């Protein structure tokens, strides 16, 4: 594992709306995230947060600039390579959970391992371990529609951890939860960061939650600026 | 990710929407079912017809009078144009080892045997001594029409067991030697029963009359019939039965060529011969062409079923856009997604195909038993149906699956 998990230099992202209508959303982003860091990216809606998250999560390619994720050069990667990178190096946690409907908890957590080609027995074993970690061991055969929001998010975190990724990318993970369950989810992130030294990138507009992290970066009009660097130490 | 995983994933997708999957399958079930049913009935019909025709005598050759093509105006047939007894005797004498018998016949017409309140419908045919043998008719008791009967134009008859049932209460030995009155359109004739044959239903004498009014053949000497008809000598057609070790197809030409020497000077008529074997072959190939043509028509319903599969798969892809986005985000490659949907479509078609085989097989069995020769679908038609339904699954599943595979994960995740 590299020391710098995320190494971004001069990342721009433009969208083309109609003919010759270029809309630049990200203006030369530079970002370095070290192994084991827990950072928050905050910013109002429309600031380019989501676009940056898509680039970090290898769901989208930057228009220009260089991005190295845990030693893999993203801008040169082909579609299938990007799939493999998302599969093994990134654990996604979404605001609306995005669990596969009609599929039970255990199978949902096994899914990334299935795409990684992990044998069935090993997969089930690891999935059970992860569900135990998020205290969802007694909900193995429940389907997403039989779970509460907090429970769903815990399953989603277990799924994000399935292939032991380099980073966890959480996009408004507490956005659809009440403050109590949101707290529970944040505690899990802290636990993962502290006990397993997991690198976590939290994207949120909630400054209170952001302040719990080691470093806050603010996204504003396509520029990323550091904040309260003194909080690190 | 291997193929078992894909099958499991696809199966989960199908089970999640049982009703819809079933309706989608219905198109395939009907398509495959009708193809199988038609093939089964067609095969059974072909074999029924073939066996009926060979029971008629596969080694028989029919020689008949035919107008010459160059005769211009249609010439009326005169007595002198007919095939005479002398010609028949000459043919028999020339090819003694090839000919097992020559059957001659002269229909007299429909009549009704009457005795007090008892009656039996008959169709009276004058025949020679070879007729019953050539036409595969089994004698139960008594004797056949013999040479002495034809020579003497005797008033004797061979009747069916059904006839005996009606007129003599089924007493076959008691029927022999009895005289029967047969009323024709204009007169009553009397015959003495000398033999009883076994009545057999074939596809050539299918009757919808009740058992009571069933008309069976009554055989009398051909000369007796000719006299009654006030018809002159000679025949418009004769049936030659070839011996077992004779190739009846080529002997048909030989016999026709031999007899045509008698017609060298005839301006208007000549003879032509066809063997039942070649007729059987023609009918056989005609029937199979017909059943293939019908299967192709049934295949159109398969095409419609396939379009139904494609339609539902497209709906399914749209409905599961978010799921596809999620799968892609957690590491599914385009190929993984494509395979999942193609396999789903194949499974739907394959299950539909298997149900269709069962359904069509039962329908075919039912249909063929109505024809009197119950049979199931052949192994090759089952394999063809299964292979075809898989091909439909791939063909109509690929486009929706490819659409799913090419979805942009970001947009798919944002899809509501």
Coordinates of C-alpha atoms in Angstrom, one line a residue:
Chain A
X1 CA 0.0 0.0 0.0
X2 CA 1.2 3.4 -1.0
X3 CA 1.7 6.2 1.4
X4 CA -0.4 8.6 -0.7
X5 CA -3.7 6.9 -1.4
X6 CA -5.0 9.8 -3.5
X7 CA -2.7 11.9 -5.6
X8 CA -4.5 14.4 -7.8
X9 CA -2.8 17.1 -9.8
X10 CA -4.5 19.7 -11.9
X11 CA -7.8 17.8 -12.4
X12 CA -10.3 19.6 -14.6
X13 CA -13.7 18.3 -15.7
X14 CA -15.7 19.9 -18.4
X15 CA -19.1 19.0 -19.8
X16 CA -20.2 19.8 -23.3
X17 CA -23.7 21.0 -23.6
X18 CA -24.7 21.3 -27.2
X19 CA -22.3 22.7 -29.7
X20 CA -19.2 24.6 -28.5
X21 CA -20.8 25.1 -25.1
X22 CA -18.1 24.0 -22.8
X23 CA -18.9 24.1 -19.1
X24 CA -15.9 23.6 -16.8
X25 CA -17.0 22.2 -13.4
X26 CA -13.7 21.5 -11.8
X27 CA -10.9 24.0 -12.3
X28 CA -7.5 22.3 -11.7
X29 CA -8.1 20.4 -8.4
X30 CA -5.0 19.3 -6.5
X31 CA -5.6 16.8 -3.7
X32 CA -3.4 14.5 -1.7
X33 CA -4.8 12.0 0.8
X34 CA -2.5 10.0 3.0
X35 CA -3.0 6.4 4.0
X36 CA -5.2 6.2 7.1
X37 CA -6.5 9.8 6.9
X38 CA -10.2 10.6 7.5
X39 CA -11.1 13.7 5.5
X40 CA -14.3 15.6 4.8
X41 CA -15.1 17.5 1.6
X42 CA -17.8 20.1 2.2
X43 CA -19.5 22.6 0.0
X44 CA -22.9 23.9 -1.1
X45 CA -24.8 22.1 -3.8
X46 CA -23.6 23.0 -7.3
X47 CA -20.1 23.5 -6.1
X48 CA -18.8 20.5 -8.0
X49 CA -18.7 18.1 -5.0
X50 CA -20.5 15.3 -6.7
X51 CA -18.4 15.7 -9.9
X52 CA -15.3 15.5 -7.8
X53 CA -16.6 12.4 -5.9
X54 CA -17.3 10.7 -9.3
X55 CA -13.8 11.4 -10.4
X56 CA -12.3 10.2 -7.0
X57 CA -14.5 7.1 -7.2
X58 CA -13.3 6.3 -10.7
X59 CA -16.9 6.4 -12.0
X60 CA -15.9 9.2 -14.3
X61 CA -12.7 10.3 -16.0
X62 CA -11.2 13.8 -15.6
X63 CA -10.9 15.9 -18.7
X64 CA -7.3 16.7 -17.9
X65 CA -4.9 16.4 -15.1
X66 CA -3.4 13.3 -13.4
X67 CA -4.9 11.1 -10.8
X68 CA -3.2 8.2 -9.1
X69 CA -5.3 6.1 -6.8
X70 CA -3.2 3.8 -4.5
X71 CA -0.6 3.4 -7.2
X72 CA -3.0 3.0 -10.2
X73 CA -3.0 5.6 -12.9
X74 CA -6.7 6.3 -13.4
X75 CA -6.5 8.6 -16.5
X76 CA -5.0 5.9 -18.6
X77 CA -7.2 3.0 -17.4
X78 CA -9.7 1.3 -19.7
X79 CA -13.3 0.7 -18.8
X80 CA -12.6 -2.9 -17.5
X81 CA -9.6 -1.6 -15.5
X82 CA -11.8 1.0 -13.9
X83 CA -14.4 -1.6 -13.0
X84 CA -11.6 -3.6 -11.3
X85 CA -10.3 -0.5 -9.5
X86 CA -13.8 0.3 -8.2
X87 CA -14.2 -3.3 -7.2
X88 CA -11.0 -3.7 -5.2
X89 CA -9.8 -0.2 -4.2
X90 CA -12.9 1.7 -3.5
X91 CA -15.8 1.1 -1.1
X92 CA -18.8 3.2 -1.9
X93 CA -21.3 4.3 0.7
X94 CA -24.2 6.2 -0.9
X95 CA -26.8 8.6 0.6
X96 CA -29.7 6.4 -0.6
X97 CA -27.9 3.1 0.3
X98 CA -28.2 1.5 -3.2
X99 CA -28.6 -2.0 -1.9
X100 CA -29.8 -4.5 -4.5
X101 CA -33.5 -4.9 -4.0
X102 CA -35.0 -8.5 -3.6
X103 CA -31.6 -9.7 -2.5
X104 CA -30.9 -10.5 1.1
X105 CA -28.3 -8.8 3.3
X106 CA -25.7 -11.5 3.1
X107 CA -25.9 -11.7 -0.8
X108 CA -25.6 -7.9 -0.9
X109 CA -22.4 -7.9 1.0
X110 CA -21.1 -10.8 -1.0
X111 CA -21.7 -9.0 -4.3
X112 CA -18.4 -7.1 -4.7
X113 CA -16.5 -10.4 -3.8
X114 CA -18.5 -12.2 -6.4
X115 CA -17.4 -9.7 -9.1
X116 CA -13.9 -10.1 -7.7
X117 CA -14.0 -13.9 -8.2
X118 CA -13.8 -14.8 -4.6
X119 CA -15.0 -18.4 -4.0
X120 CA -18.4 -18.9 -2.5
X121 CA -17.4 -20.3 0.9
X122 CA -14.8 -17.6 1.5
X123 CA -17.2 -15.0 0.4
X124 CA -19.9 -16.1 2.8
X125 CA -17.4 -16.3 5.7
X126 CA -16.1 -12.8 5.1
X127 CA -19.6 -11.3 4.6
X128 CA -20.7 -12.8 7.9
X129 CA -17.6 -11.3 9.6
X130 CA -18.3 -7.9 8.1
X131 CA -22.0 -8.0 9.1
X132 CA -20.9 -9.0 12.6
X133 CA -18.7 -5.9 12.7
X134 CA -21.6 -3.6 11.9
X135 CA -23.8 -5.5 14.3
X136 CA -26.1 -6.8 11.6
X137 CA -25.4 -10.5 12.2
X138 CA -28.9 -11.4 13.0
X139 CA -30.3 -9.8 9.8
X140 CA -28.5 -12.1 7.3
X141 CA -31.6 -13.2 5.4
X142 CA -33.5 -9.9 5.5
X143 CA -34.1 -8.1 2.3
X144 CA -33.5 -4.3 2.0
X145 CA -37.2 -3.5 2.2
X146 CA -37.4 -5.2 5.6
X147 CA -34.6 -3.1 7.1
X148 CA -34.6 0.4 8.6
X149 CA -32.6 3.2 7.1
X150 CA -29.8 2.9 9.7
X151 CA -29.7 -0.9 9.2
X152 CA -29.5 -0.5 5.4
X153 CA -26.6 1.9 5.7
X154 CA -24.7 -0.5 8.0
X155 CA -25.2 -3.2 5.4
X156 CA -23.9 -0.8 2.8
X157 CA -20.8 -0.1 4.9
X158 CA -20.2 -3.8 5.3
X159 CA -20.5 -4.2 1.5
X160 CA -18.1 -1.3 1.0
X161 CA -15.6 -3.1 3.1
X162 CA -16.0 -6.4 1.3
X163 CA -12.9 -6.4 -0.8
X164 CA -10.9 -4.6 1.9
X165 CA -10.6 -1.4 -0.3
X166 CA -7.9 1.3 -0.1
X167 CA -10.4 4.0 0.6
X168 CA -14.0 4.3 1.6
X169 CA -15.9 7.0 -0.3
X170 CA -19.0 8.1 1.5
X171 CA -21.4 10.4 -0.2
X172 CA -23.7 12.1 2.4
X173 CA -23.9 8.8 4.2
X174 CA -26.2 10.2 6.9
X175 CA -28.2 12.4 4.6
X176 CA -31.2 10.1 4.7
X177 CA -31.0 9.2 8.4
X178 CA -32.2 10.8 11.6
X179 CA -29.5 12.2 13.9
X180 CA -29.4 9.2 16.2
X181 CA -28.9 6.6 13.5
X182 CA -26.6 9.0 11.7
X183 CA -24.5 9.1 14.8
X184 CA -24.3 5.3 14.8
X185 CA -23.1 5.3 11.2
X186 CA -20.5 8.0 11.9
X187 CA -19.3 5.9 14.9
X188 CA -18.7 3.0 12.6
X189 CA -16.6 5.2 10.3
X190 CA -14.5 6.4 13.2
X191 CA -14.1 2.8 14.4
X192 CA -12.9 1.7 10.9
X193 CA -10.5 4.6 10.7
X194 CA -9.1 4.1 14.1
X195 CA -9.0 0.3 14.4
X196 CA -8.3 -0.7 10.8
X197 CA -6.5 2.6 9.7
X198 CA -9.0 2.7 6.8
X199 CA -8.7 5.9 4.6
X200 CA -12.1 7.6 4.5
X201 CA -13.3 10.4 2.3
X202 CA -16.6 11.8 3.5
X203 CA -18.6 14.1 1.3
X204 CA -21.2 16.1 3.2
X205 CA -22.7 19.5 3.6
X206 CA -23.0 18.9 7.3
X207 CA -20.2 21.0 8.9
X208 CA -20.8 19.4 12.3
X209 CA -20.1 15.9 11.0
X210 CA -17.2 17.3 8.9
X211 CA -15.6 18.7 12.0
X212 CA -15.2 15.3 13.5
X213 CA -12.8 14.3 10.7
X214 CA -9.1 15.0 10.6
X215 CA -9.2 17.5 7.8
X216 CA -11.9 19.5 6.1
X217 CA -11.7 20.6 2.5
X218 CA -14.2 23.1 1.0
X219 CA -15.4 22.9 -2.5
X220 CA -16.5 26.2 -3.9
X221 CA -17.3 27.0 -7.5
X222 CA -15.1 24.2 -8.7
X223 CA -12.1 25.1 -6.5
X224 CA -11.0 23.0 -3.5
X225 CA -9.5 24.9 -0.6
X226 CA -8.1 23.5 2.7
X227 CA -9.6 24.6 6.0
X228 CA -8.6 24.4 9.6
X229 CA -5.4 22.6 8.9
X230 CA -4.5 23.2 12.5
X231 CA -7.1 20.5 13.4
X232 CA -4.7 17.9 12.0
X233 CA -1.9 16.8 14.3
Chain B
X1 CA -17.5 -14.4 -11.9
X2 CA -18.4 -17.7 -13.6
X3 CA -21.4 -18.9 -15.5
X4 CA -23.0 -20.6 -12.5
X5 CA -23.1 -17.1 -10.8
X6 CA -24.7 -15.6 -13.9
X7 CA -27.3 -18.3 -13.9
X8 CA -28.0 -17.8 -10.2
X9 CA -28.3 -14.0 -10.7
X10 CA -30.5 -14.4 -13.7
X11 CA -32.7 -16.8 -11.9
X12 CA -33.2 -14.4 -9.0
X13 CA -34.2 -11.8 -11.6
X14 CA -36.8 -14.1 -13.1
X15 CA -38.2 -15.1 -9.7
X16 CA -38.5 -11.5 -8.6
X17 CA -41.1 -11.0 -11.4
X18 CA -42.9 -14.4 -11.6
X19 CA -46.1 -13.2 -13.3
X20 CA -44.2 -11.1 -15.9
X21 CA -41.7 -13.9 -16.6
X22 CA -44.6 -16.4 -17.1
X23 CA -46.4 -14.1 -19.5
X24 CA -43.2 -13.6 -21.4
X25 CA -42.7 -17.3 -21.6
X26 CA -46.2 -17.7 -22.9
X27 CA -45.2 -16.4 -26.3
X28 CA -42.4 -19.0 -26.5
X29 CA -44.6 -21.7 -25.0
X30 CA -47.2 -21.2 -27.7
X31 CA -44.6 -20.9 -30.5
X32 CA -42.6 -24.0 -29.6
X33 CA -45.7 -25.9 -28.6
X34 CA -47.4 -25.3 -31.9
X35 CA -44.2 -26.3 -33.9
X36 CA -43.9 -29.5 -31.9
X37 CA -47.6 -30.3 -32.2
X38 CA -47.6 -29.8 -35.9
X39 CA -44.4 -31.9 -36.4
X40 CA -45.9 -34.7 -34.2
X41 CA -49.2 -34.7 -36.0
X42 CA -47.5 -34.4 -39.4
X43 CA -45.2 -37.4 -38.6
X44 CA -48.0 -39.5 -37.5
X45 CA -50.1 -38.5 -40.5
X46 CA -47.3 -39.4 -42.8
X47 CA -46.8 -42.8 -41.2
X48 CA -50.5 -43.5 -41.2
X49 CA -50.8 -42.6 -44.9
X50 CA -47.7 -44.6 -45.8
X51 CA -48.8 -47.7 -43.9
X52 CA -52.4 -47.4 -45.3
X53 CA -51.0 -47.2 -48.8
X54 CA -48.7 -50.1 -48.2
X55 CA -51.5 -52.2 -46.8
X56 CA -53.2 -51.4 -50.1
X57 CA -50.3 -53.2 -51.6
X58 CA -46.9 -51.5 -51.9
X59 CA -45.9 -54.0 -54.7
X60 CA -49.0 -53.2 -56.7
X61 CA -48.8 -51.7 -60.2
X62 CA -51.8 -50.0 -61.7
X63 CA -52.0 -50.1 -65.5
X64 CA -54.5 -47.9 -67.1
X65 CA -55.7 -46.5 -70.4
X66 CA -54.5 -43.1 -71.2
X67 CA -55.5 -40.8 -74.0
X68 CA -52.6 -40.1 -76.4
X69 CA -51.4 -36.5 -76.2
X70 CA -51.4 -36.1 -79.9
X71 CA -54.9 -37.3 -80.5
X72 CA -56.1 -33.7 -80.9
X73 CA -59.9 -33.9 -80.5
X74 CA -61.0 -36.0 -77.6
X75 CA -61.8 -39.4 -78.9
X76 CA -64.6 -41.4 -77.2
X77 CA -63.4 -44.6 -75.7
X78 CA -64.6 -47.6 -77.6
X79 CA -64.9 -51.2 -76.4
X80 CA -61.9 -52.1 -78.7
X81 CA -59.6 -49.7 -76.8
X82 CA -59.9 -51.6 -73.5
X83 CA -57.4 -54.0 -72.0
X84 CA -58.6 -57.4 -72.9
X85 CA -58.4 -60.8 -71.1
X86 CA -56.0 -61.9 -73.9
X87 CA -53.6 -59.1 -73.1
X88 CA -53.7 -60.0 -69.4
X89 CA -53.0 -63.6 -70.2
X90 CA -50.1 -62.7 -72.5
X91 CA -48.6 -60.5 -69.8
X92 CA -48.9 -63.3 -67.2
X93 CA -47.4 -65.8 -69.7
X94 CA -44.5 -63.5 -70.5
X95 CA -43.5 -62.6 -66.9
X96 CA -44.5 -65.6 -64.8
X97 CA -41.9 -65.1 -62.1
X98 CA -42.5 -61.4 -61.7
X99 CA -46.3 -61.4 -61.5
X100 CA -48.1 -62.8 -58.4
X101 CA -51.5 -61.9 -59.7
X102 CA -53.6 -59.6 -61.8
X103 CA -56.6 -58.1 -60.3
X104 CA -59.6 -57.2 -62.5
X105 CA -62.7 -55.4 -61.3
X106 CA -66.0 -54.0 -62.4
X107 CA -68.1 -52.0 -60.0
X108 CA -71.8 -52.7 -60.1
X109 CA -73.0 -50.1 -57.6
X110 CA -74.6 -49.6 -54.3
X111 CA -77.4 -51.9 -53.1
X112 CA -79.1 -53.1 -50.0
X113 CA -79.4 -56.7 -49.0
X114 CA -82.8 -57.4 -47.5
X115 CA -84.4 -60.2 -45.6
X116 CA -87.7 -59.4 -43.9
X117 CA -86.8 -56.5 -41.5
X118 CA -83.1 -57.2 -41.7
X119 CA -81.0 -55.2 -44.1
X120 CA -77.4 -54.4 -44.9
X121 CA -75.9 -51.8 -47.2
X122 CA -73.4 -53.1 -49.7
X123 CA -71.2 -51.8 -52.5
X124 CA -71.1 -54.5 -55.1
X125 CA -67.9 -55.1 -57.0
X126 CA -67.3 -57.6 -59.7
X127 CA -63.8 -59.1 -59.2
X128 CA -61.6 -61.9 -60.6
X129 CA -59.9 -64.6 -58.6
X130 CA -56.8 -62.5 -57.9
X131 CA -58.6 -59.5 -56.6
X132 CA -58.9 -60.3 -52.9
X133 CA -55.3 -61.5 -52.7
X134 CA -53.9 -58.4 -54.5
X135 CA -55.9 -56.1 -52.3
X136 CA -54.8 -57.8 -49.1
X137 CA -58.2 -58.9 -48.0
X138 CA -58.3 -61.7 -45.4
X139 CA -60.8 -64.5 -45.8
X140 CA -62.4 -65.7 -42.6
X141 CA -64.4 -68.7 -43.9
X142 CA -65.5 -70.2 -47.1
X143 CA -63.9 -69.6 -50.5
X144 CA -62.7 -66.8 -52.7
X145 CA -64.2 -65.9 -56.0
X146 CA -62.7 -68.6 -58.3
X147 CA -62.1 -69.1 -62.0
X148 CA -65.1 -71.3 -62.4
X149 CA -67.3 -68.5 -61.0
X150 CA -66.0 -66.0 -63.5
X151 CA -66.1 -68.4 -66.4
X152 CA -69.7 -69.4 -65.6
X153 CA -70.8 -65.9 -64.5
X154 CA -72.2 -67.4 -61.4
X155 CA -74.5 -65.6 -59.0
X156 CA -72.2 -66.0 -56.0
X157 CA -70.8 -63.5 -53.5
X158 CA -68.1 -63.0 -50.9
X159 CA -69.4 -60.8 -48.1
X160 CA -67.9 -59.1 -45.0
X161 CA -68.2 -60.3 -41.4
X162 CA -70.1 -57.0 -40.7
X163 CA -72.6 -58.1 -43.3
X164 CA -73.0 -61.5 -41.6
X165 CA -73.5 -59.7 -38.3
X166 CA -76.4 -57.9 -39.6
X167 CA -78.0 -60.5 -41.8
X168 CA -77.2 -63.7 -40.1
X169 CA -76.7 -62.6 -36.5
X170 CA -73.0 -63.1 -36.8
X171 CA -73.3 -66.8 -37.6
X172 CA -70.5 -67.1 -40.2
X173 CA -70.6 -70.9 -40.9
X174 CA -74.4 -70.6 -41.1
X175 CA -74.1 -67.9 -43.7
X176 CA -72.3 -70.0 -46.2
X177 CA -74.5 -71.4 -48.9
X178 CA -77.4 -69.0 -48.0
X179 CA -79.1 -66.9 -50.7
X180 CA -79.4 -63.2 -50.3
X181 CA -81.6 -60.7 -52.1
X182 CA -79.9 -57.4 -53.0
X183 CA -82.0 -54.5 -54.1
X184 CA -80.4 -52.1 -56.5
X185 CA -81.8 -48.9 -57.8
X186 CA -84.0 -50.6 -60.3
X187 CA -84.0 -54.3 -59.7
X188 CA -83.4 -57.1 -57.2
X189 CA -80.7 -59.7 -57.8
X190 CA -80.0 -62.9 -55.8
X191 CA -76.6 -64.2 -54.8
X192 CA -75.4 -67.2 -52.9
X193 CA -72.8 -66.5 -50.2
X194 CA -69.7 -68.6 -50.7
X195 CA -67.2 -66.8 -48.5
X196 CA -66.8 -64.3 -45.7
X197 CA -63.9 -61.8 -45.4
X198 CA -62.7 -59.7 -42.6
X199 CA -63.8 -56.0 -42.8
X200 CA -61.1 -53.6 -42.1
X201 CA -61.3 -49.8 -41.7
X202 CA -58.7 -48.0 -43.7
X203 CA -58.3 -44.3 -44.4
X204 CA -59.8 -45.0 -47.9
X205 CA -63.2 -46.2 -46.6
X206 CA -63.6 -44.0 -43.6
X207 CA -67.4 -43.8 -43.1
X208 CA -69.4 -41.5 -40.9
X209 CA -72.5 -43.7 -41.1
X210 CA -73.6 -45.5 -38.0
X211 CA -72.6 -49.1 -37.5
X212 CA -76.1 -50.0 -38.6
X213 CA -75.9 -48.3 -42.0
X214 CA -72.3 -49.0 -42.7
X215 CA -71.8 -50.1 -46.3
X216 CA -69.3 -52.9 -46.9
X217 CA -68.0 -54.3 -50.1
X218 CA -69.7 -57.4 -51.5
X219 CA -67.6 -59.2 -54.1
X220 CA -69.2 -61.1 -57.0
X221 CA -67.5 -62.6 -60.2
X222 CA -66.4 -59.9 -62.6
X223 CA -68.2 -61.5 -65.5
X224 CA -71.5 -61.5 -63.5
X225 CA -71.0 -57.8 -62.9
X226 CA -70.2 -57.1 -66.6
X227 CA -73.4 -59.0 -67.6
X228 CA -75.5 -57.0 -65.1
X229 CA -74.0 -53.8 -66.4
X230 CA -74.5 -54.9 -70.0
X231 CA -71.0 -53.8 -70.5
X232 CA -68.7 -55.3 -73.1
X233 CA -65.4 -57.1 -72.6
X234 CA -62.2 -55.5 -71.4
X235 CA -61.1 -53.1 -68.6
X236 CA -60.0 -49.5 -68.4
X237 CA -57.5 -50.4 -65.7
X238 CA -55.9 -53.5 -64.1
X239 CA -53.9 -54.0 -61.0
X240 CA -50.8 -56.2 -61.3
X241 CA -49.3 -57.5 -58.1
X242 CA -45.5 -58.0 -58.4
X243 CA -43.8 -60.9 -56.6
X244 CA -41.9 -60.0 -53.5
X245 CA -38.4 -60.2 -55.1
X246 CA -39.5 -58.0 -58.0
X247 CA -38.7 -54.3 -58.1
X248 CA -42.2 -53.0 -58.7
X249 CA -41.1 -49.5 -59.8
X250 CA -39.0 -50.8 -62.8
X251 CA -41.4 -53.6 -63.5
X252 CA -44.2 -51.1 -63.9
X253 CA -42.4 -49.7 -67.0
X254 CA -41.6 -53.1 -68.3
X255 CA -45.2 -54.3 -68.1
X256 CA -46.5 -51.1 -69.6
X257 CA -44.0 -51.4 -72.5
X258 CA -45.0 -55.0 -73.1
X259 CA -48.8 -54.2 -73.2
X260 CA -48.3 -51.1 -75.3
X261 CA -47.3 -53.3 -78.2
X262 CA -51.0 -54.1 -78.4
X263 CA -51.7 -50.4 -78.8
X264 CA -49.1 -49.6 -81.4
X265 CA -51.9 -49.1 -84.0
X266 CA -54.3 -47.4 -81.7
X267 CA -54.5 -43.7 -82.7
X268 CA -56.2 -42.5 -79.5
X269 CA -55.1 -44.6 -76.6
X270 CA -52.1 -46.1 -74.9
X271 CA -51.3 -47.6 -71.5
X272 CA -49.5 -46.1 -68.6
X273 CA -48.4 -47.7 -65.4
X274 CA -47.7 -46.4 -61.9
X275 CA -46.4 -48.5 -59.0
X276 CA -47.9 -47.9 -55.6
X277 CA -44.4 -47.7 -54.3
X278 CA -43.6 -44.5 -56.2
X279 CA -47.0 -43.1 -55.3
X280 CA -46.3 -43.8 -51.7
X281 CA -42.9 -42.1 -52.0
X282 CA -44.5 -39.0 -53.6
X283 CA -47.2 -38.8 -51.0
X284 CA -44.6 -39.3 -48.3
X285 CA -42.5 -36.4 -49.5
X286 CA -45.6 -34.2 -50.1
X287 CA -46.7 -34.8 -46.5
X288 CA -43.3 -33.9 -45.0
X289 CA -43.1 -30.8 -47.2
X290 CA -46.5 -29.8 -45.9
X291 CA -45.6 -30.3 -42.3
X292 CA -42.5 -28.3 -42.7
X293 CA -44.5 -25.5 -44.3
X294 CA -46.9 -25.6 -41.4
X295 CA -44.1 -25.5 -38.9
X296 CA -42.6 -22.5 -40.6
X297 CA -46.0 -20.7 -40.2
X298 CA -46.0 -21.8 -36.5
X299 CA -42.5 -20.5 -36.3
X300 CA -43.8 -17.0 -37.0
X301 CA -45.5 -17.2 -33.6
X302 CA -42.1 -18.0 -32.2
X303 CA -40.8 -14.8 -33.7
X304 CA -43.6 -12.8 -32.1
X305 CA -42.8 -14.5 -28.8
X306 CA -39.2 -13.5 -29.2
X307 CA -40.1 -9.9 -29.8
X308 CA -42.2 -10.2 -26.6
X309 CA -39.1 -11.4 -24.8
X310 CA -37.0 -8.4 -26.1
X311 CA -39.8 -6.0 -25.1
X312 CA -39.9 -7.3 -21.5
X313 CA -36.1 -7.3 -21.2
X314 CA -36.0 -3.7 -22.3
X315 CA -38.6 -2.8 -19.6
X316 CA -36.6 -4.8 -17.1
X317 CA -33.4 -3.0 -17.9
X318 CA -35.1 0.4 -17.6
X319 CA -36.7 -0.7 -14.3
X320 CA -33.4 -1.9 -12.9
X321 CA -31.3 1.1 -14.0
X322 CA -30.4 2.0 -10.4
X323 CA -29.4 -1.6 -9.7
X324 CA -27.3 -1.7 -12.8
X325 CA -25.6 1.5 -11.7
X326 CA -24.9 0.1 -8.2
X327 CA -23.5 -3.1 -9.7
X328 CA -21.2 -1.1 -11.9
X329 CA -20.1 1.1 -9.0
X330 CA -19.1 -1.9 -6.9
X331 CA -17.1 -3.5 -9.7
X332 CA -19.3 -5.3 -12.3
X333 CA -17.8 -5.0 -15.7
X334 CA -19.9 -4.4 -18.8
X335 CA -19.5 -8.1 -19.7
X336 CA -20.8 -9.1 -16.3
X337 CA -23.9 -7.0 -16.8
X338 CA -24.4 -8.1 -20.4
X339 CA -24.1 -11.8 -19.4
X340 CA -26.5 -11.5 -16.6
X341 CA -29.3 -10.1 -18.9
X342 CA -28.5 -12.5 -21.8
X343 CA -28.6 -15.5 -19.5
X344 CA -31.9 -14.2 -18.0
X345 CA -33.4 -14.0 -21.5
X346 CA -32.0 -17.5 -22.4
X347 CA -33.5 -19.0 -19.2
X348 CA -36.9 -17.5 -19.9
X349 CA -36.8 -18.8 -23.4
X350 CA -35.5 -22.2 -22.4
X351 CA -38.1 -22.8 -19.7
X352 CA -40.7 -21.6 -22.1
X353 CA -39.3 -23.9 -24.7
X354 CA -39.4 -26.9 -22.4
X355 CA -43.0 -26.2 -21.3
X356 CA -43.8 -25.7 -25.0
X357 CA -42.3 -29.1 -25.8
X358 CA -44.4 -30.8 -23.1
X359 CA -47.5 -28.8 -24.1
X360 CA -47.0 -29.4 -27.8
X361 CA -46.2 -33.0 -27.3
X362 CA -49.4 -33.6 -25.4
X363 CA -51.3 -31.7 -28.1
X364 CA -49.6 -33.7 -30.8
X365 CA -50.3 -36.9 -29.0
X366 CA -53.9 -36.0 -28.7
X367 CA -54.1 -34.9 -32.3
X368 CA -52.4 -37.9 -33.7
X369 CA -54.5 -40.3 -31.6
X370 CA -57.6 -38.7 -33.2
X371 CA -56.0 -39.7 -36.5
X372 CA -55.7 -43.2 -35.2
X373 CA -51.9 -43.4 -34.8
X374 CA -51.0 -41.8 -31.5
X375 CA -47.3 -40.8 -31.3
X376 CA -45.1 -38.4 -29.3
X377 CA -42.6 -35.8 -30.6
X378 CA -39.4 -37.2 -32.0
X379 CA -36.1 -36.7 -30.2
X380 CA -34.8 -34.6 -33.0
X381 CA -37.8 -32.3 -33.0
X382 CA -37.3 -31.8 -29.2
X383 CA -33.7 -31.0 -29.6
X384 CA -34.5 -28.6 -32.5
X385 CA -37.1 -26.9 -30.3
X386 CA -34.8 -26.5 -27.3
X387 CA -31.9 -25.3 -29.5
X388 CA -34.2 -22.9 -31.2
X389 CA -35.6 -21.4 -28.0
X390 CA -32.0 -20.9 -26.7
X391 CA -31.2 -19.1 -30.0
X392 CA -34.2 -16.9 -29.6
X393 CA -33.1 -16.1 -26.0
X394 CA -29.6 -15.0 -27.2
X395 CA -30.9 -13.2 -30.3
X396 CA -33.7 -11.2 -28.6
X397 CA -31.9 -10.8 -25.3
X398 CA -28.7 -9.4 -26.6
X399 CA -29.9 -5.9 -27.6
X400 CA -31.5 -5.2 -24.1
X401 CA -28.5 -6.7 -22.4
X402 CA -26.1 -4.6 -24.4
X403 CA -28.1 -1.5 -23.6
X404 CA -27.8 -2.4 -19.9
X405 CA -24.1 -3.0 -20.2
X406 CA -23.5 0.4 -21.8
X407 CA -25.3 2.4 -19.2
X408 CA -23.2 5.2 -17.7
X409 CA -22.8 4.3 -14.0
X410 CA -23.2 7.9 -12.8
X411 CA -26.4 8.4 -14.7
X412 CA -27.7 5.0 -13.7
X413 CA -27.0 5.7 -10.0
X414 CA -28.9 9.0 -10.3
X415 CA -31.9 7.4 -12.1
X416 CA -35.1 7.6 -10.1

